[in-house]
Tab-separated table of N, CA, C and O in Angstrom:
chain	number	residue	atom	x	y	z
A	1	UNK	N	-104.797	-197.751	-89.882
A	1	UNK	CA	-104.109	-197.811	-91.169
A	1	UNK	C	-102.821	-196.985	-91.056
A	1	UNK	O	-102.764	-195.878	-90.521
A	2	UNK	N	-101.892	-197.576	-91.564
A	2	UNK	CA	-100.275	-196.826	-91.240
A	2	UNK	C	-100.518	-195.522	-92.336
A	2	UNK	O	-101.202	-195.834	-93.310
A	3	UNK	N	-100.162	-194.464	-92.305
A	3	UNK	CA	-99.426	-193.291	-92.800
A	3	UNK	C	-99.371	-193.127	-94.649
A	3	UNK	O	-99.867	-192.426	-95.531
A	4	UNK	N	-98.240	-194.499	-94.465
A	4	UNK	CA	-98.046	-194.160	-96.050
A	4	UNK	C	-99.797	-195.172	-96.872
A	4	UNK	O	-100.303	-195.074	-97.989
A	5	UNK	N	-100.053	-195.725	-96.083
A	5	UNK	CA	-101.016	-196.117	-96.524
A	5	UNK	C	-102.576	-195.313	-97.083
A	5	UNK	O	-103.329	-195.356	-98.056
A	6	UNK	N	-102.454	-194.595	-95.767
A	6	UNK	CA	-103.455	-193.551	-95.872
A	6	UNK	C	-102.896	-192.169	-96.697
A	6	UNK	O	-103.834	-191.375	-96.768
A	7	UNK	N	-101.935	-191.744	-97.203
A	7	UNK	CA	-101.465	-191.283	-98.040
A	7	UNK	C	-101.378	-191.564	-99.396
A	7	UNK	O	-101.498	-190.680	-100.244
A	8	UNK	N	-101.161	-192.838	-99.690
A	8	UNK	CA	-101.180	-193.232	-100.854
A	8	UNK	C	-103.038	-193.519	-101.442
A	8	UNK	O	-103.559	-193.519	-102.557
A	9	UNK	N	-103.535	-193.720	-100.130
A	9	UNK	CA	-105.538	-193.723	-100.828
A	9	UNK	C	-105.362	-192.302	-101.208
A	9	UNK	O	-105.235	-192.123	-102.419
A	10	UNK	N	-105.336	-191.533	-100.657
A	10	UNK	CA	-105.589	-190.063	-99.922
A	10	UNK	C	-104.994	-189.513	-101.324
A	10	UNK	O	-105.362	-188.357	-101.528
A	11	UNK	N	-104.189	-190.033	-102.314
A	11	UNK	CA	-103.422	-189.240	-103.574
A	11	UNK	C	-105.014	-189.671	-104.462
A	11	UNK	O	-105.748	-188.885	-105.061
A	12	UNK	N	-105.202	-191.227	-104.275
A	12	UNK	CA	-106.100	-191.998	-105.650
A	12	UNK	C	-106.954	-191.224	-105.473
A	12	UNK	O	-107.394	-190.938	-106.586
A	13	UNK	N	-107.748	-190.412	-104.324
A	13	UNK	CA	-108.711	-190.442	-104.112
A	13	UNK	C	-109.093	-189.029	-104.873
A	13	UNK	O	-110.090	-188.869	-105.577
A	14	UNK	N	-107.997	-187.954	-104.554
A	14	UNK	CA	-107.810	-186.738	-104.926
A	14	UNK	C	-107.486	-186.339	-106.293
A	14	UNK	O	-107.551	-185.207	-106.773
A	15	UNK	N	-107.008	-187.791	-107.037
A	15	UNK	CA	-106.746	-187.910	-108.705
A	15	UNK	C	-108.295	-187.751	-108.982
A	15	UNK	O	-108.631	-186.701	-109.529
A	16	UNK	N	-109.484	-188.866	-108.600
A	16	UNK	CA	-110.424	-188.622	-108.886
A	16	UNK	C	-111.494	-187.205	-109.038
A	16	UNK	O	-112.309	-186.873	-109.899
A	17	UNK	N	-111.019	-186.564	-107.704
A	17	UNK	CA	-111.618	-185.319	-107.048
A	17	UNK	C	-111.474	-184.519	-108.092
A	17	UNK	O	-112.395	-183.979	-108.705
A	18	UNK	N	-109.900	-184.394	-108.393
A	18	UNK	CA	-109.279	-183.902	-109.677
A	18	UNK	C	-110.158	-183.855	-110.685
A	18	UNK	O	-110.765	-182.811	-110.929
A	19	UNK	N	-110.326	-184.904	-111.352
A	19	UNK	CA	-110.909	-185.346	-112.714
A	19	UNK	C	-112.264	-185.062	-112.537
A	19	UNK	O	-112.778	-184.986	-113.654
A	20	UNK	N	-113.183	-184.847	-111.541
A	20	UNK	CA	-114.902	-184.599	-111.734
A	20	UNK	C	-114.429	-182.993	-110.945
A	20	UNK	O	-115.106	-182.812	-109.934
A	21	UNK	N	-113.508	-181.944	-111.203
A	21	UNK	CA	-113.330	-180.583	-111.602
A	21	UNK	C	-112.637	-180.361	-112.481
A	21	UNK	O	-111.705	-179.558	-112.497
A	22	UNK	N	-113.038	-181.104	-113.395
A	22	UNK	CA	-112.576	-181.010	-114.490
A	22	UNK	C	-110.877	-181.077	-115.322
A	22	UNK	O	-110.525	-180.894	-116.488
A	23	UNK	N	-110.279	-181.361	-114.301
A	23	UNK	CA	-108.484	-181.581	-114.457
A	23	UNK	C	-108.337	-182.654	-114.950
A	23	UNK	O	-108.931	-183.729	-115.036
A	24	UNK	N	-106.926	-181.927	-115.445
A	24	UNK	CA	-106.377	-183.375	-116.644
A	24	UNK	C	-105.015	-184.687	-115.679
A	24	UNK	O	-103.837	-184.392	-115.883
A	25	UNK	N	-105.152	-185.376	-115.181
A	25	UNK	CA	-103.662	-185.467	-114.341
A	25	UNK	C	-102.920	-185.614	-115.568
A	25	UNK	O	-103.301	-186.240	-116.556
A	26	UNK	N	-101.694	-184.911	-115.416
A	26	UNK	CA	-100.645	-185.322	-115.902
A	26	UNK	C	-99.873	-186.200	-115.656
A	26	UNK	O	-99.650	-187.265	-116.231
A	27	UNK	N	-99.299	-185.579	-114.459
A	27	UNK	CA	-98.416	-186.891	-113.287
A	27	UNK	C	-98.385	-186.941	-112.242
A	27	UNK	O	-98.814	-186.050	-111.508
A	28	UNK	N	-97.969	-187.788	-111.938
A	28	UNK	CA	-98.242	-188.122	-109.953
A	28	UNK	C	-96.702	-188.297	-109.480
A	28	UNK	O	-95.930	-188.607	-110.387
A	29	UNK	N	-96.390	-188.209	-108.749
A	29	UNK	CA	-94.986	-188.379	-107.776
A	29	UNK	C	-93.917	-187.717	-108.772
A	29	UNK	O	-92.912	-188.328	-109.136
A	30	UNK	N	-94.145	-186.759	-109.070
A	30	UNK	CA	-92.820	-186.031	-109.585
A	30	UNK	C	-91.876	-186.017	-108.680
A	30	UNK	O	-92.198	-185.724	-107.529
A	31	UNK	N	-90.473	-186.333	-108.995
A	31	UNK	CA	-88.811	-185.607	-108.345
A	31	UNK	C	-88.244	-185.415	-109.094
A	31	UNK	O	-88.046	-185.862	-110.224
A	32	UNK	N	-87.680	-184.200	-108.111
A	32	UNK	CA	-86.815	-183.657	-108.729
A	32	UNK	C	-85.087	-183.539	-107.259
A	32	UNK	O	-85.201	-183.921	-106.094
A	33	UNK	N	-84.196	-183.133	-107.665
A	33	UNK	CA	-83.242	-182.983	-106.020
A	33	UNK	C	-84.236	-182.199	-105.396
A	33	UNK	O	-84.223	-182.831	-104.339
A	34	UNK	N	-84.938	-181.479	-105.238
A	34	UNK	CA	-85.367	-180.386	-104.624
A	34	UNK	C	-86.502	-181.304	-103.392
A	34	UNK	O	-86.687	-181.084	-102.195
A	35	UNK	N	-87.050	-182.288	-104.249
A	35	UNK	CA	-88.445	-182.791	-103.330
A	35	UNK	C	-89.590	-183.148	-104.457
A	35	UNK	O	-89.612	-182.845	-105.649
A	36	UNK	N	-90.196	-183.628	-103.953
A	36	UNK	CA	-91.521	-184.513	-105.029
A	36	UNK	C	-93.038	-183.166	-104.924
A	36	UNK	O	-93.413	-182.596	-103.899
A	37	UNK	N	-93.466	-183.044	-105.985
A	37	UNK	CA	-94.868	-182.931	-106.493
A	37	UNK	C	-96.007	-184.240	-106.865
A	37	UNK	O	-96.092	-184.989	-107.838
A	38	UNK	N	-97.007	-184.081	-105.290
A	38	UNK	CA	-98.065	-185.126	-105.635
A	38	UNK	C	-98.797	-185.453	-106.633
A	38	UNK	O	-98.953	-186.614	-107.012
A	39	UNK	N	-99.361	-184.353	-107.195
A	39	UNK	CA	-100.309	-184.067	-108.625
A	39	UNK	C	-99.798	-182.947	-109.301
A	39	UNK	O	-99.557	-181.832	-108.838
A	40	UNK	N	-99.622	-183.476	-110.750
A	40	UNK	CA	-99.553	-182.487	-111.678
A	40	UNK	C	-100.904	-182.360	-112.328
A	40	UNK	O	-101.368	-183.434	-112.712
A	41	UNK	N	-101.395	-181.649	-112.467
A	41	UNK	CA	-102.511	-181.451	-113.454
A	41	UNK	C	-103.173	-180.534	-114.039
A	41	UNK	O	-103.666	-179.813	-113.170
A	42	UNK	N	-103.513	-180.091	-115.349
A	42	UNK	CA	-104.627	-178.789	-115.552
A	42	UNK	C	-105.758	-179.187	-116.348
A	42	UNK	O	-106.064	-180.216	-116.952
A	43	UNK	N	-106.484	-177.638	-116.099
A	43	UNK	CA	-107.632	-177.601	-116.810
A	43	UNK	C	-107.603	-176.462	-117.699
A	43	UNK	O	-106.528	-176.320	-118.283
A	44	UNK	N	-108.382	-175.729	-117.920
A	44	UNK	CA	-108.489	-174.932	-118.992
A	44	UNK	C	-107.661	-174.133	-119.169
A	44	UNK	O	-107.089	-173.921	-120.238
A	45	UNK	N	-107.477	-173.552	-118.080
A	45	UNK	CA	-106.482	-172.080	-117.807
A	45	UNK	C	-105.238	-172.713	-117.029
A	45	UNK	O	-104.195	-172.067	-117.130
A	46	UNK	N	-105.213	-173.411	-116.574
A	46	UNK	CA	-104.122	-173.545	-115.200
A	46	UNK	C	-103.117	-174.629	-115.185
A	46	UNK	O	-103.588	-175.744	-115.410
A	47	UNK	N	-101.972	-174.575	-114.994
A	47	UNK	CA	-101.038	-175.887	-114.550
A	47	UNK	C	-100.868	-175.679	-113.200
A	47	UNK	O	-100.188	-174.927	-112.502
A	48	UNK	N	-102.087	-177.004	-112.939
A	48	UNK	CA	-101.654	-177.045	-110.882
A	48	UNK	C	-100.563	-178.203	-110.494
A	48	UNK	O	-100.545	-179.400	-110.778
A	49	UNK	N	-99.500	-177.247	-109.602
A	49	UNK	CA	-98.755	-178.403	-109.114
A	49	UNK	C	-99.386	-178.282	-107.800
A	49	UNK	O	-99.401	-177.182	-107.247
A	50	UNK	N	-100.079	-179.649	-107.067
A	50	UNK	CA	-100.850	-179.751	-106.021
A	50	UNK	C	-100.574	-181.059	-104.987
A	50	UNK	O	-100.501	-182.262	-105.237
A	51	UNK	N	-100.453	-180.319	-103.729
A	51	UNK	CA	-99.923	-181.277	-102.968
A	51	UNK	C	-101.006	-181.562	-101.969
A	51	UNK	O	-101.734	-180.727	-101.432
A	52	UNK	N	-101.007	-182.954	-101.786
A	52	UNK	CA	-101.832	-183.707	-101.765
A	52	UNK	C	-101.622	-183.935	-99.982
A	52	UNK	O	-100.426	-184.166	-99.807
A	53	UNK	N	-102.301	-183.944	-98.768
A	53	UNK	CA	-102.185	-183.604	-97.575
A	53	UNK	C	-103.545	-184.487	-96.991
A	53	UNK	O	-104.696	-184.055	-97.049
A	54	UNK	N	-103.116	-185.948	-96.361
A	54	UNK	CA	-104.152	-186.976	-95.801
A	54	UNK	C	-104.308	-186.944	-94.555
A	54	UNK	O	-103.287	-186.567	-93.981
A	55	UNK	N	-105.331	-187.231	-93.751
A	55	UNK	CA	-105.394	-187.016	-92.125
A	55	UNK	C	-106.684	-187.730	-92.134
A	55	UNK	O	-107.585	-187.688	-92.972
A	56	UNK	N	-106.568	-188.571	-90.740
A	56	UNK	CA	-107.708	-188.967	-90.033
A	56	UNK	C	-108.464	-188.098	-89.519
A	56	UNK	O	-108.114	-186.918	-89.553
A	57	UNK	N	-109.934	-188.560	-88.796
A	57	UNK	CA	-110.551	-186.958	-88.305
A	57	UNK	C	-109.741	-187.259	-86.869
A	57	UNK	O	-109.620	-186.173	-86.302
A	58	UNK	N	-109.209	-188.212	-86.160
A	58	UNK	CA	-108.275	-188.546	-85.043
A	58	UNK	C	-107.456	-187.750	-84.999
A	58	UNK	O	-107.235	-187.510	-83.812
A	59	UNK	N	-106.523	-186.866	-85.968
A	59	UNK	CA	-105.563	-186.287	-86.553
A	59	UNK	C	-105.460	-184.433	-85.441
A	59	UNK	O	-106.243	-183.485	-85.509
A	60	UNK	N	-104.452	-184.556	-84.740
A	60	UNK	CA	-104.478	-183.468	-84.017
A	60	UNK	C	-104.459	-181.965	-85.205
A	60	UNK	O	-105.084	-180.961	-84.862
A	61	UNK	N	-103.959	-181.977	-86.088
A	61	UNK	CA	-104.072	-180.818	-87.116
A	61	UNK	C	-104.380	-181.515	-88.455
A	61	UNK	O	-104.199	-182.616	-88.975
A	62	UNK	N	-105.104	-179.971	-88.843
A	62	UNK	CA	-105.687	-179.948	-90.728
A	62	UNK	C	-104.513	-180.778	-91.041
A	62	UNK	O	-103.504	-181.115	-90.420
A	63	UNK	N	-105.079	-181.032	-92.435
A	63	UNK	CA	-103.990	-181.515	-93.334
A	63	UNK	C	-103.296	-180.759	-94.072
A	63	UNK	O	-102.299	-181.224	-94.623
A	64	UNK	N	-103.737	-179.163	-94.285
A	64	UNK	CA	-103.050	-177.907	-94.816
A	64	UNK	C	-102.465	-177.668	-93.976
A	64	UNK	O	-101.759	-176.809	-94.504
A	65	UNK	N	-101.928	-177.754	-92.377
A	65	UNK	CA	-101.107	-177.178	-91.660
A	65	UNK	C	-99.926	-178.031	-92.047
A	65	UNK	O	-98.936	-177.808	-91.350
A	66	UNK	N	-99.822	-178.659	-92.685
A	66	UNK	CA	-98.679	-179.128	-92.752
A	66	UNK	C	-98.158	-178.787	-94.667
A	66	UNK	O	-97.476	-179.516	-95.389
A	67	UNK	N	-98.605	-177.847	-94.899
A	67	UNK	CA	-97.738	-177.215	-95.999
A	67	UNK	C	-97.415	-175.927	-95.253
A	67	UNK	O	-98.119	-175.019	-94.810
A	68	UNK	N	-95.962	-176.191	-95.268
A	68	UNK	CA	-95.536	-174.869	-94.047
A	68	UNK	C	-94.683	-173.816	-95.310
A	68	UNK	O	-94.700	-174.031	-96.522
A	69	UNK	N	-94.198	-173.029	-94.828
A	69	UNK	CA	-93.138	-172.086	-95.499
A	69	UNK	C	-91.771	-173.336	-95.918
A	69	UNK	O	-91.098	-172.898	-96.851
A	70	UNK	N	-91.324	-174.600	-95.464
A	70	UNK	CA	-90.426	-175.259	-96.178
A	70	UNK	C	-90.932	-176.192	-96.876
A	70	UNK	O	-90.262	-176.673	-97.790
A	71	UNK	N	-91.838	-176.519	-96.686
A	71	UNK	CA	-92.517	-177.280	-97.951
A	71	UNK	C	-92.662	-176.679	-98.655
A	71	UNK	O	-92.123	-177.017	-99.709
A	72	UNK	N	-93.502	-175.291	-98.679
A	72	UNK	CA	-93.579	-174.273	-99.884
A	72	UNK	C	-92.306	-174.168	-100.849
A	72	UNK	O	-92.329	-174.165	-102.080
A	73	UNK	N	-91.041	-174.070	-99.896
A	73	UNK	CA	-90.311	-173.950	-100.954
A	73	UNK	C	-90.089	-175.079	-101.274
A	73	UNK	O	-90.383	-175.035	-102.468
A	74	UNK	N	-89.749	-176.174	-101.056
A	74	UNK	CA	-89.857	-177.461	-101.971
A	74	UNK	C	-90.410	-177.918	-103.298
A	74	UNK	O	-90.017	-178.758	-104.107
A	75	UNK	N	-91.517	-177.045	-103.264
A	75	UNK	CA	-92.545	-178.203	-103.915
A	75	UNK	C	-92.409	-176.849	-105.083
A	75	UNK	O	-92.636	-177.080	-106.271
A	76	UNK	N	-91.900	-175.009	-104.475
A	76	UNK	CA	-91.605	-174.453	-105.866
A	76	UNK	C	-90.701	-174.374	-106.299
A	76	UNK	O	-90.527	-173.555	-107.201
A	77	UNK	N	-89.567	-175.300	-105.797
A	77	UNK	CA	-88.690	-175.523	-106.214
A	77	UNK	C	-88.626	-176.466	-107.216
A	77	UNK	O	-88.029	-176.332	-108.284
A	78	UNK	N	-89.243	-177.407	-106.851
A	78	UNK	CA	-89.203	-178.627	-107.515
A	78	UNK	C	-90.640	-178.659	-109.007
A	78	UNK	O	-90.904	-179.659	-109.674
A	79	UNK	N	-91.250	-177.407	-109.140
A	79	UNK	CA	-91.927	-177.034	-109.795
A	79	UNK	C	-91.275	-176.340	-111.001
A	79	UNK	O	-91.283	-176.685	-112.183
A	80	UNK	N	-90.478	-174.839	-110.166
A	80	UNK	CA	-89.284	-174.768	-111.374
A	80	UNK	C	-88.889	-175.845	-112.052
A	80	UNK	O	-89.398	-175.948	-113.168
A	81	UNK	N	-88.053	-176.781	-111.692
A	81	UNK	CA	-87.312	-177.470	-112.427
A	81	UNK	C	-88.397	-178.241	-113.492
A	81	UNK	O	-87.957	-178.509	-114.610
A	82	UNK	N	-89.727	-178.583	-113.187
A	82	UNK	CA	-90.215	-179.538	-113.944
A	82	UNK	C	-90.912	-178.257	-115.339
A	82	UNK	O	-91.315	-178.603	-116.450
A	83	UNK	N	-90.862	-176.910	-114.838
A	83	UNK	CA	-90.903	-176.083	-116.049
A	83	UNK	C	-89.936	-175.929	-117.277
A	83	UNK	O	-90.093	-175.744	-118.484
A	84	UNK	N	-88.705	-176.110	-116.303
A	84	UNK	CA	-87.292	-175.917	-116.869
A	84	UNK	C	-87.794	-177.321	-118.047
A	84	UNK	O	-87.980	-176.964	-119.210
A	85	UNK	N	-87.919	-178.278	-117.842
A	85	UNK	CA	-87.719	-179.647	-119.071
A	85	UNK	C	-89.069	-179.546	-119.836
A	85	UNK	O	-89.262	-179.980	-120.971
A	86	UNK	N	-90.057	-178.851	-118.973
A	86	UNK	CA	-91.791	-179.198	-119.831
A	86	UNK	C	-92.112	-178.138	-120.177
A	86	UNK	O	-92.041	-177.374	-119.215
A	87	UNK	N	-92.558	-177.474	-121.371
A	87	UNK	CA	-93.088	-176.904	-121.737
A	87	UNK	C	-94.677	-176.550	-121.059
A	87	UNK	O	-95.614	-177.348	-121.047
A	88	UNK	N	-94.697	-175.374	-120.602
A	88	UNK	CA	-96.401	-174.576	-120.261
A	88	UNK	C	-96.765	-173.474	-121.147
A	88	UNK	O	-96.214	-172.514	-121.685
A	89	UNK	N	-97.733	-173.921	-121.088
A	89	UNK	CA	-98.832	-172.602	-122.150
A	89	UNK	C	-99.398	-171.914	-120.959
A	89	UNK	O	-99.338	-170.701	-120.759
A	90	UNK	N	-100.029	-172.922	-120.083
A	90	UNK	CA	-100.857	-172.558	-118.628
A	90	UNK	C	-100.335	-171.526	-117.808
A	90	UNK	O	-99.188	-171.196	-118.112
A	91	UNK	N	-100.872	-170.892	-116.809
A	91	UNK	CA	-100.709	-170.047	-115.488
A	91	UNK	C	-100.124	-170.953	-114.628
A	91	UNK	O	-100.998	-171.808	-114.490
A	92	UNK	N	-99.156	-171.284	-113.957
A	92	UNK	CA	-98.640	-172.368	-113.202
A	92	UNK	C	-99.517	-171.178	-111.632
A	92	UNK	O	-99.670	-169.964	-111.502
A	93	UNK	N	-99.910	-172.538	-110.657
A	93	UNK	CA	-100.347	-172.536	-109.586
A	93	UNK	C	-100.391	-173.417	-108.993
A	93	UNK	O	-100.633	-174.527	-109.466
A	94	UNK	N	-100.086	-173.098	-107.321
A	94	UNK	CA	-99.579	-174.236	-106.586
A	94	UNK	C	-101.059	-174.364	-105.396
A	94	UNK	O	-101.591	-173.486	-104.718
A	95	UNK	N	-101.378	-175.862	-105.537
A	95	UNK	CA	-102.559	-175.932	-104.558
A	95	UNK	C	-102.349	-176.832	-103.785
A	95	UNK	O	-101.391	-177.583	-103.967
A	96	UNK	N	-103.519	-177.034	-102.324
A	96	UNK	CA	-103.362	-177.780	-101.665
A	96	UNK	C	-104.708	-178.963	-101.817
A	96	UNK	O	-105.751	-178.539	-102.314
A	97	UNK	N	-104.657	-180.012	-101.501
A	97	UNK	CA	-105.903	-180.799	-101.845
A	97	UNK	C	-105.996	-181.470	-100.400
A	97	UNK	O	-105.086	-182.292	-100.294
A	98	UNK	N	-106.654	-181.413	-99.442
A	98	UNK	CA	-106.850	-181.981	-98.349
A	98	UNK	C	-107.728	-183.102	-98.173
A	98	UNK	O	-108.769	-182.852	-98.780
A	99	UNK	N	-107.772	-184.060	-97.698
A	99	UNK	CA	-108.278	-185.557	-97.572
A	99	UNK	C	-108.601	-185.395	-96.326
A	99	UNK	O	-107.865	-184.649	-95.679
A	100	UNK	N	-109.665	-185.970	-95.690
A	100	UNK	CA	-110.285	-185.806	-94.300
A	100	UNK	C	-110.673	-186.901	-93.959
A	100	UNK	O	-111.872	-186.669	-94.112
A	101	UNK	N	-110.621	-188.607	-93.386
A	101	UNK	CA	-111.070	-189.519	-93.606
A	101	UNK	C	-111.525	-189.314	-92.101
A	101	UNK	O	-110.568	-188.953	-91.415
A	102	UNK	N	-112.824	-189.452	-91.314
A	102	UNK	CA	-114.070	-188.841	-91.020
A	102	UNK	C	-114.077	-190.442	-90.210
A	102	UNK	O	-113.704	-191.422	-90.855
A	103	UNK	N	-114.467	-190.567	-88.966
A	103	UNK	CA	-114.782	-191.535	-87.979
A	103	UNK	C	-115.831	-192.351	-88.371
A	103	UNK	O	-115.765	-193.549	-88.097
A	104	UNK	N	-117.286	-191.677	-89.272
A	104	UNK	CA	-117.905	-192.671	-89.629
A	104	UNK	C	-117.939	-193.302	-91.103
A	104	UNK	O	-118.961	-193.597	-91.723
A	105	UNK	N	-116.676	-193.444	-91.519
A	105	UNK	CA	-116.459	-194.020	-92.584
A	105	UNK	C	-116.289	-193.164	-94.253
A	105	UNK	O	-115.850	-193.516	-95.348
A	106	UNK	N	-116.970	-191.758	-93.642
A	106	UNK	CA	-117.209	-190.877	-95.076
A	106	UNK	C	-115.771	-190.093	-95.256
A	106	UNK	O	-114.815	-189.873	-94.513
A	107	UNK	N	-116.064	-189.822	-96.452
A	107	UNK	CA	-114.459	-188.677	-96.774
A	107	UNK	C	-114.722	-186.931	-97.082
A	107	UNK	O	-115.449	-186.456	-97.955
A	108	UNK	N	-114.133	-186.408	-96.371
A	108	UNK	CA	-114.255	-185.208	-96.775
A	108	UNK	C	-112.898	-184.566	-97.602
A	108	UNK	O	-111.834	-185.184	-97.624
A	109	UNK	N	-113.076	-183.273	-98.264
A	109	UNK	CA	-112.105	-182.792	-99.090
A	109	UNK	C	-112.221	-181.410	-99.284
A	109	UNK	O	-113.285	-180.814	-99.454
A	110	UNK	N	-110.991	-180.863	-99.252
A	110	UNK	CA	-111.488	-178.928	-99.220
A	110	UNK	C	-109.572	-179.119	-100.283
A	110	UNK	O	-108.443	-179.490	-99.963
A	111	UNK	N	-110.383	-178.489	-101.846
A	111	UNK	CA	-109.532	-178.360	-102.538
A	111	UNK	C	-109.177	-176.679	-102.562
A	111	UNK	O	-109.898	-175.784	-103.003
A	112	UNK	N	-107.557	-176.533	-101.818
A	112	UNK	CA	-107.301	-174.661	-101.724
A	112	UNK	C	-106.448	-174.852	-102.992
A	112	UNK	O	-105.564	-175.656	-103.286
A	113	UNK	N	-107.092	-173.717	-103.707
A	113	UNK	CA	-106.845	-173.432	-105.434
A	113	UNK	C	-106.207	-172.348	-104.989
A	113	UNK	O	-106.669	-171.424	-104.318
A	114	UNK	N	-104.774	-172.553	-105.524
A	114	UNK	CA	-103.633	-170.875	-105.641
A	114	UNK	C	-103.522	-171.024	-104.000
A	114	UNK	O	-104.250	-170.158	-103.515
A	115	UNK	N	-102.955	-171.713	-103.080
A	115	UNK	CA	-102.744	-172.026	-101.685
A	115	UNK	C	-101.822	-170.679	-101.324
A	115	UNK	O	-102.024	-169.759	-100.531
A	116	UNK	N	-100.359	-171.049	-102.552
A	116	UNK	CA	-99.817	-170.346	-102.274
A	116	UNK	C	-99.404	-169.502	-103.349
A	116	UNK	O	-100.291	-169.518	-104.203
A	117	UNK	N	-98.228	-168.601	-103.763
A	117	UNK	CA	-97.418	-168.497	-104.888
A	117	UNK	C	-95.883	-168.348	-104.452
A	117	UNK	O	-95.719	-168.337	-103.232
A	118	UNK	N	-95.139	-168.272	-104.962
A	118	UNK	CA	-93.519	-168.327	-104.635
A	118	UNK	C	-93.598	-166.556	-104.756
A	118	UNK	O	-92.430	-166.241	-104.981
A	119	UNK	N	-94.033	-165.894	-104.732
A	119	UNK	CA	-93.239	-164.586	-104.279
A	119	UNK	C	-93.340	-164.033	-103.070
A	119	UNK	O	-92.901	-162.988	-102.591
A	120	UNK	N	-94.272	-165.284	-102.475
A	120	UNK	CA	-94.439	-164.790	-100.938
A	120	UNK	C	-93.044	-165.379	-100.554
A	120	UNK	O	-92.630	-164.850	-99.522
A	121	UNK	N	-92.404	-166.085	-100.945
A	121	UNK	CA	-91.287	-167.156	-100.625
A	121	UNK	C	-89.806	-166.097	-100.308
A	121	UNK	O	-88.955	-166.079	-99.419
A	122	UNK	N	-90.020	-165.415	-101.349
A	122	UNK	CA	-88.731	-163.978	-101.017
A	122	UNK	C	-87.771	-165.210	-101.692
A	122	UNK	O	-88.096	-166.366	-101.964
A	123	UNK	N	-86.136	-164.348	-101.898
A	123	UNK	CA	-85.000	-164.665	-102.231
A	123	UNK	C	-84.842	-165.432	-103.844
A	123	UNK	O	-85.887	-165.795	-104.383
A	124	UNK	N	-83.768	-165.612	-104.427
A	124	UNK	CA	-83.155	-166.217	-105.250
A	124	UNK	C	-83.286	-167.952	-105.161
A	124	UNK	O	-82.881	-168.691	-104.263
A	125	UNK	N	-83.859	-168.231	-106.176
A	125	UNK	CA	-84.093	-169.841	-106.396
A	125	UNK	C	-82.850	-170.308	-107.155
A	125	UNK	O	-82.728	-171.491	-107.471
């Protein structure tokens, strides 16, 4: 299965994952200039902007190794801005949702809640 293919299950699949822990999606494929946010969503306490990271078990690395220090800033970059137009009541937190699609057909998933925060990020946004 090509990439964007398995990326684009790998979002539906994690909307669901989402919703039976109890999250609300808001939105999916946010942009902004900065770069896109996969899932917007909260629950009680929290506005997660959460990026969504698909891999075969074929896949030489996790699917969290690939939220590096420039994606980080991307995605809080592009988080600012969607604060700047939307109103939050919530704790904004940035997570990772990993998709594992597994040789004998099953799916695995390891949702990292608060992955990161932007003050590890240093400097002026």
């Amino acid at each position: 299965m090509e990439s964007k293919k398995i990326g684009d299950r790998g979002e539906q699949i994690a909307c669901r994952i989402l919703e039976k822990e109890g999250y609300c999606v808001t939105q999916r494929n946010y942009h902004s200039r900065f770069g896109e946010i996969d899932i917007i969503a909260e629950n009680e306490h929290y506005l997660a902007f959460i990026e969504v990271k698909t891999r075969t078990e074929s896949s030489r690395t996790l699917p969290r190794e690939a939220v590096g220090f420039s994606k980080q800033r991307k995605i809080a970059l592009t988080a600012m801005n969607y604060l700047q137009t939307n109103r939050a009541e919530k704790t904004p937190v940035f997570d990772v949702l990993e998709i594992l699609y597994c040789n004998d057909g099953t799916i695995k998933y390891n949702h990292i809640k608060s992955a990161f925060d932007i003050s590890c990020l240093g400097g002026n946004y």
